[in-house]
Amino acid sequence: MDSAVLLDLLGNENRRRILRLLSHKPCYVTEISEYLGVSPKAVIDHLRKLEETGLIESHTDDRRRKYFHIARDVRLEVNVSRHGFGTKSAYPANPSLDIQGRCPHMHIDLELRSTGDGAGDDRDTDDGAVRSGRGGHADADAADAADAADDAERDDRREDGDDDRPDELAALAAEFDELQDLENELSLAQRWVHGRMADLLDRVNDRLGVDADSRFYAKLLAAVTSTDGSHRAVVEEVDADSEAVEDGLRRLADADLLAREAGRWRLVE
Amino acid sequence: MDSAVLLDLLGNENRRRILRLLSHKPCYVTEISEYLGVSPKAVIDHLRKLEETGLIESHTDDRRRKYFHIARDVRLEVNVSRHGFGTKSAYPANPSLDIQGRCPHMHIDLELRSTGDGAGDDRDTDDGAVRSGRGGHADADAADAADAADDAERDDRREDGDDDRPDELAALAAEFDELQDLENELSLAQRWVHGRMADLLDRVNDRLGVDADSRFYAKLLAAVTSTDGSHRAVVEEVDADSEAVEDGLRRLADADLLAREAGRWRLVE
């Protein structure tokens, strides 16, 4: 879903209240209207906007009354910063995604007891996952995964009762607790990255003697060092307009930070 | 900053365009008006709203002309889900925060070469950080941290030239690259948690035979298992209204999932 469309929708308090209500339970228009203290006509207007974007959908019950519910989960992130304004929206990832293989800069440590298909197990069955970690850490990671699998097994044995229903419920409750903790930790980690990034880009500014577009210059510098330094490779790496890249590189050269030799840019040493 | 206030501000396309422009460079009203193709009067109105919340601020230059810039970095997250509607906004965390100590469910693996005060070093100087990890993993973590520190040192030596300015720039570019990767991985991890959480709460619904408020019930179940099961402890743990908690616990008891003995709730075995 487009972030701008989502932000337009979420910019209205009554629409936010409708979404909050529908996230608790599916509702009829009359219920929503009463809860919000807003006319049915206005509610229908909000519902139409929400339905157009696919965020909610309607069904009719056996008495042919129309009710609404949330159609699709979606997640939005917005970063407002002196160094850039970024929005990102996305649907949830598939729970069986090999998250560890996709995240070489972090190791997720969960005991997902209710399913047995947690991060640890993913890595056991997917060779690529451990290898995509960094060099010497792979062994430690593999050991961690084995530990986690052992722990999970022990826990399962310990809690097995005569009836497996309550056990399953306890496992669901425990997994809920862990996922909630991880959710909070990931948010905190992103705030930390945000802070470090702002700090870093302030230093890039200082280094460059500019007061604008530090993120773009940092991208250019990173692209020059991580590619062969040809114009084409840098443009591809930063995924920006060719002229803007040329202009940016020239400015960095004017500041004696870059030099071009045989058509390739490099940091000045 | 209040999430609702932030969403109200971001719900307007011209205000988003103003923020994007100011994130590149500080601007005068006339510049913004020309860039947006919107009357200065309308721009001033938007700027006033943005300034009232502290998101932007103004200064006057030496010719006494007023210019605007982003005053404070802020980050917003919104989760729209069948299982809950959540918004969260926060300022960046301090870059020197002991992020590893605060995130026991994950291990962050960065080589922050430009500063030497990265995640690895934080853990070396803060005893609490490693201990807050989980049991047997602490040793592996400590070894990783040492590895990372060694790598960083080697890299520094390898890249040390006659002049240390270009080296610093290369380190900044490399750190920028790593932070950007980590940012993307954290977003993906959050989408994965979102997906797993939705999956889990669907299963809680199935198990409970309800079609509403699964997140609340999951919280209650988790609170009953992680506390002594007294009404007071459960209320404190879920941080909700005492009557709503009592009502929810009774419903779970009616479904034969909970039982109360001597004033304490427990899962039915």
mmCIF file with all atom_site columns, C-alpha atoms in Angstrom, chain A residues 91-164:
data_model
loop_
_atom_site.group_PDB
_atom_site.id
_atom_site.type_symbol
_atom_site.label_atom_id
_atom_site.label_alt_id
_atom_site.label_comp_id
_atom_site.label_asym_id
_atom_site.label_entity_id
_atom_site.label_seq_id
_atom_site.pdbx_PDB_ins_code
_atom_site.Cartn_x
_atom_site.Cartn_y
_atom_site.Cartn_z
_atom_site.occupancy
_atom_site.B_iso_or_equiv
_atom_site.pdbx_formal_charge
_atom_site.auth_seq_id
_atom_site.auth_comp_id
_atom_site.auth_asym_id
_atom_site.auth_atom_id
_atom_site.pdbx_PDB_model_num
ATOM 1  C CA . TYR A 1 91  ? 2.441  -5.865  4.643  1.00 0.00 ? 91  TYR A CA 1
ATOM 2  C CA . PRO A 1 92  ? 3.566  -8.312  7.325  1.00 0.00 ? 92  PRO A CA 1
ATOM 3  C CA . ALA A 1 93  ? 6.277  -10.724 6.258  1.00 0.00 ? 93  ALA A CA 1
ATOM 4  C CA . ASN A 1 94  ? 5.470  -14.410 5.970  1.00 0.00 ? 94  ASN A CA 1
ATOM 5  C CA . PRO A 1 95  ? 5.938  -15.954 9.439  1.00 0.00 ? 95  PRO A CA 1
ATOM 6  C CA . SER A 1 96  ? 7.981  -18.776 7.895  1.00 0.00 ? 96  SER A CA 1
ATOM 7  C CA . LEU A 1 97  ? 10.423 -16.337 6.255  1.00 0.00 ? 97  LEU A CA 1
ATOM 8  C CA . ASP A 1 98  ? 14.053 -17.244 6.951  1.00 0.00 ? 98  ASP A CA 1
ATOM 9  C CA . ILE A 1 99  ? 14.504 -14.022 8.904  1.00 0.00 ? 99  ILE A CA 1
ATOM 10 C CA . GLN A 1 100 ? 17.962 -14.954 10.164 1.00 0.00 ? 100 GLN A CA 1
ATOM 11 C CA . GLY A 1 101 ? 19.268 -15.509 6.657  1.00 0.00 ? 101 GLY A CA 1
ATOM 12 C CA . ARG A 1 102 ? 17.938 -12.132 5.607  1.00 0.00 ? 102 ARG A CA 1
ATOM 13 C CA . CYS A 1 103 ? 19.414 -10.202 8.528  1.00 0.00 ? 103 CYS A CA 1
ATOM 14 C CA . PRO A 1 104 ? 23.200 -10.696 8.618  1.00 0.00 ? 104 PRO A CA 1
ATOM 15 C CA . HIS A 1 105 ? 23.675 -7.713  10.979 1.00 0.00 ? 105 HIS A CA 1
ATOM 16 C CA . MET A 1 106 ? 21.555 -9.162  13.754 1.00 0.00 ? 106 MET A CA 1
ATOM 17 C CA . HIS A 1 107 ? 20.847 -12.424 15.475 1.00 0.00 ? 107 HIS A CA 1
ATOM 18 C CA . ILE A 1 108 ? 17.333 -13.003 16.779 1.00 0.00 ? 108 ILE A CA 1
ATOM 19 C CA . ASP A 1 109 ? 17.120 -15.057 19.920 1.00 0.00 ? 109 ASP A CA 1
ATOM 20 C CA . LEU A 1 110 ? 13.592 -16.394 20.455 1.00 0.00 ? 110 LEU A CA 1
ATOM 21 C CA . GLU A 1 111 ? 12.213 -19.623 21.845 1.00 0.00 ? 111 GLU A CA 1
ATOM 22 C CA . LEU A 1 112 ? 9.105  -20.028 19.741 1.00 0.00 ? 112 LEU A CA 1
ATOM 23 C CA . ARG A 1 113 ? 7.710  -22.930 21.672 1.00 0.00 ? 113 ARG A CA 1
ATOM 24 C CA . SER A 1 114 ? 4.232  -23.056 20.220 1.00 0.00 ? 114 SER A CA 1
ATOM 25 C CA . THR A 1 115 ? 5.366  -23.845 16.688 1.00 0.00 ? 115 THR A CA 1
ATOM 26 C CA . GLY A 1 116 ? 8.810  -25.410 16.553 1.00 0.00 ? 116 GLY A CA 1
ATOM 27 C CA . ASP A 1 117 ? 9.526  -23.504 13.351 1.00 0.00 ? 117 ASP A CA 1
ATOM 28 C CA . GLY A 1 118 ? 11.300 -20.587 14.995 1.00 0.00 ? 118 GLY A CA 1
ATOM 29 C CA . ALA A 1 119 ? 14.382 -18.666 13.975 1.00 0.00 ? 119 ALA A CA 1
ATOM 30 C CA . GLY A 1 120 ? 16.734 -21.359 15.272 1.00 0.00 ? 120 GLY A CA 1
ATOM 31 C CA . ASP A 1 121 ? 15.110 -24.127 13.276 1.00 0.00 ? 121 ASP A CA 1
ATOM 32 C CA . ASP A 1 122 ? 14.965 -22.020 10.144 1.00 0.00 ? 122 ASP A CA 1
ATOM 33 C CA . ARG A 1 123 ? 18.703 -21.751 10.244 1.00 0.00 ? 123 ARG A CA 1
ATOM 34 C CA . ASP A 1 124 ? 19.148 -25.455 10.814 1.00 0.00 ? 124 ASP A CA 1
ATOM 35 C CA . THR A 1 125 ? 17.250 -26.264 7.630  1.00 0.00 ? 125 THR A CA 1
ATOM 36 C CA . ASP A 1 126 ? 18.565 -23.404 5.501  1.00 0.00 ? 126 ASP A CA 1
ATOM 37 C CA . ASP A 1 127 ? 22.270 -23.575 4.754  1.00 0.00 ? 127 ASP A CA 1
ATOM 38 C CA . GLY A 1 128 ? 22.356 -20.083 3.293  1.00 0.00 ? 128 GLY A CA 1
ATOM 39 C CA . ALA A 1 129 ? 21.253 -18.530 6.562  1.00 0.00 ? 129 ALA A CA 1
ATOM 40 C CA . VAL A 1 130 ? 24.302 -19.228 8.669  1.00 0.00 ? 130 VAL A CA 1
ATOM 41 C CA . ARG A 1 131 ? 26.702 -18.564 5.824  1.00 0.00 ? 131 ARG A CA 1
ATOM 42 C CA . SER A 1 132 ? 25.220 -15.155 5.256  1.00 0.00 ? 132 SER A CA 1
ATOM 43 C CA . GLY A 1 133 ? 26.439 -14.237 8.750  1.00 0.00 ? 133 GLY A CA 1
ATOM 44 C CA . ARG A 1 134 ? 29.878 -12.644 9.037  1.00 0.00 ? 134 ARG A CA 1
ATOM 45 C CA . GLY A 1 135 ? 32.953 -14.842 8.971  1.00 0.00 ? 135 GLY A CA 1
ATOM 46 C CA . GLY A 1 136 ? 33.993 -16.063 12.369 1.00 0.00 ? 136 GLY A CA 1
ATOM 47 C CA . HIS A 1 137 ? 30.603 -15.560 13.966 1.00 0.00 ? 137 HIS A CA 1
ATOM 48 C CA . ALA A 1 138 ? 28.911 -18.356 12.056 1.00 0.00 ? 138 ALA A CA 1
ATOM 49 C CA . ASP A 1 139 ? 30.083 -21.056 14.464 1.00 0.00 ? 139 ASP A CA 1
ATOM 50 C CA . ALA A 1 140 ? 28.880 -19.177 17.517 1.00 0.00 ? 140 ALA A CA 1
ATOM 51 C CA . ASP A 1 141 ? 25.528 -18.624 15.808 1.00 0.00 ? 141 ASP A CA 1
ATOM 52 C CA . ALA A 1 142 ? 25.174 -22.301 14.963 1.00 0.00 ? 142 ALA A CA 1
ATOM 53 C CA . ALA A 1 143 ? 25.897 -23.193 18.587 1.00 0.00 ? 143 ALA A CA 1
ATOM 54 C CA . ASP A 1 144 ? 23.278 -20.706 19.748 1.00 0.00 ? 144 ASP A CA 1
ATOM 55 C CA . ALA A 1 145 ? 20.731 -22.227 17.404 1.00 0.00 ? 145 ALA A CA 1
ATOM 56 C CA . ALA A 1 146 ? 21.443 -25.696 18.774 1.00 0.00 ? 146 ALA A CA 1
ATOM 57 C CA . ASP A 1 147 ? 21.119 -24.385 22.358 1.00 0.00 ? 147 ASP A CA 1
ATOM 58 C CA . ALA A 1 148 ? 17.785 -22.792 21.577 1.00 0.00 ? 148 ALA A CA 1
ATOM 59 C CA . ALA A 1 149 ? 16.485 -25.982 19.955 1.00 0.00 ? 149 ALA A CA 1
ATOM 60 C CA . ASP A 1 150 ? 17.556 -27.987 23.023 1.00 0.00 ? 150 ASP A CA 1
ATOM 61 C CA . ASP A 1 151 ? 15.882 -25.537 25.374 1.00 0.00 ? 151 ASP A CA 1
ATOM 62 C CA . ALA A 1 152 ? 12.670 -25.677 23.377 1.00 0.00 ? 152 ALA A CA 1
ATOM 63 C CA . GLU A 1 153 ? 12.660 -29.473 23.516 1.00 0.00 ? 153 GLU A CA 1
ATOM 64 C CA . ARG A 1 154 ? 13.249 -29.528 27.259 1.00 0.00 ? 154 ARG A CA 1
ATOM 65 C CA . ASP A 1 155 ? 10.447 -27.017 27.797 1.00 0.00 ? 155 ASP A CA 1
ATOM 66 C CA . ASP A 1 156 ? 8.071  -29.099 25.714 1.00 0.00 ? 156 ASP A CA 1
ATOM 67 C CA . ARG A 1 157 ? 8.813  -32.193 27.758 1.00 0.00 ? 157 ARG A CA 1
ATOM 68 C CA . ARG A 1 158 ? 8.521  -30.385 31.053 1.00 0.00 ? 158 ARG A CA 1
ATOM 69 C CA . GLU A 1 159 ? 5.104  -28.987 30.239 1.00 0.00 ? 159 GLU A CA 1
ATOM 70 C CA . ASP A 1 160 ? 3.540  -32.002 28.572 1.00 0.00 ? 160 ASP A CA 1
ATOM 71 C CA . GLY A 1 161 ? 0.492  -32.936 30.627 1.00 0.00 ? 161 GLY A CA 1
ATOM 72 C CA . ASP A 1 162 ? -2.256 -35.506 30.152 1.00 0.00 ? 162 ASP A CA 1
ATOM 73 C CA . ASP A 1 163 ? -4.232 -33.156 27.949 1.00 0.00 ? 163 ASP A CA 1
ATOM 74 C CA . ASP A 1 164 ? -2.312 -31.202 25.324 1.00 0.00 ? 164 ASP A CA 1
#
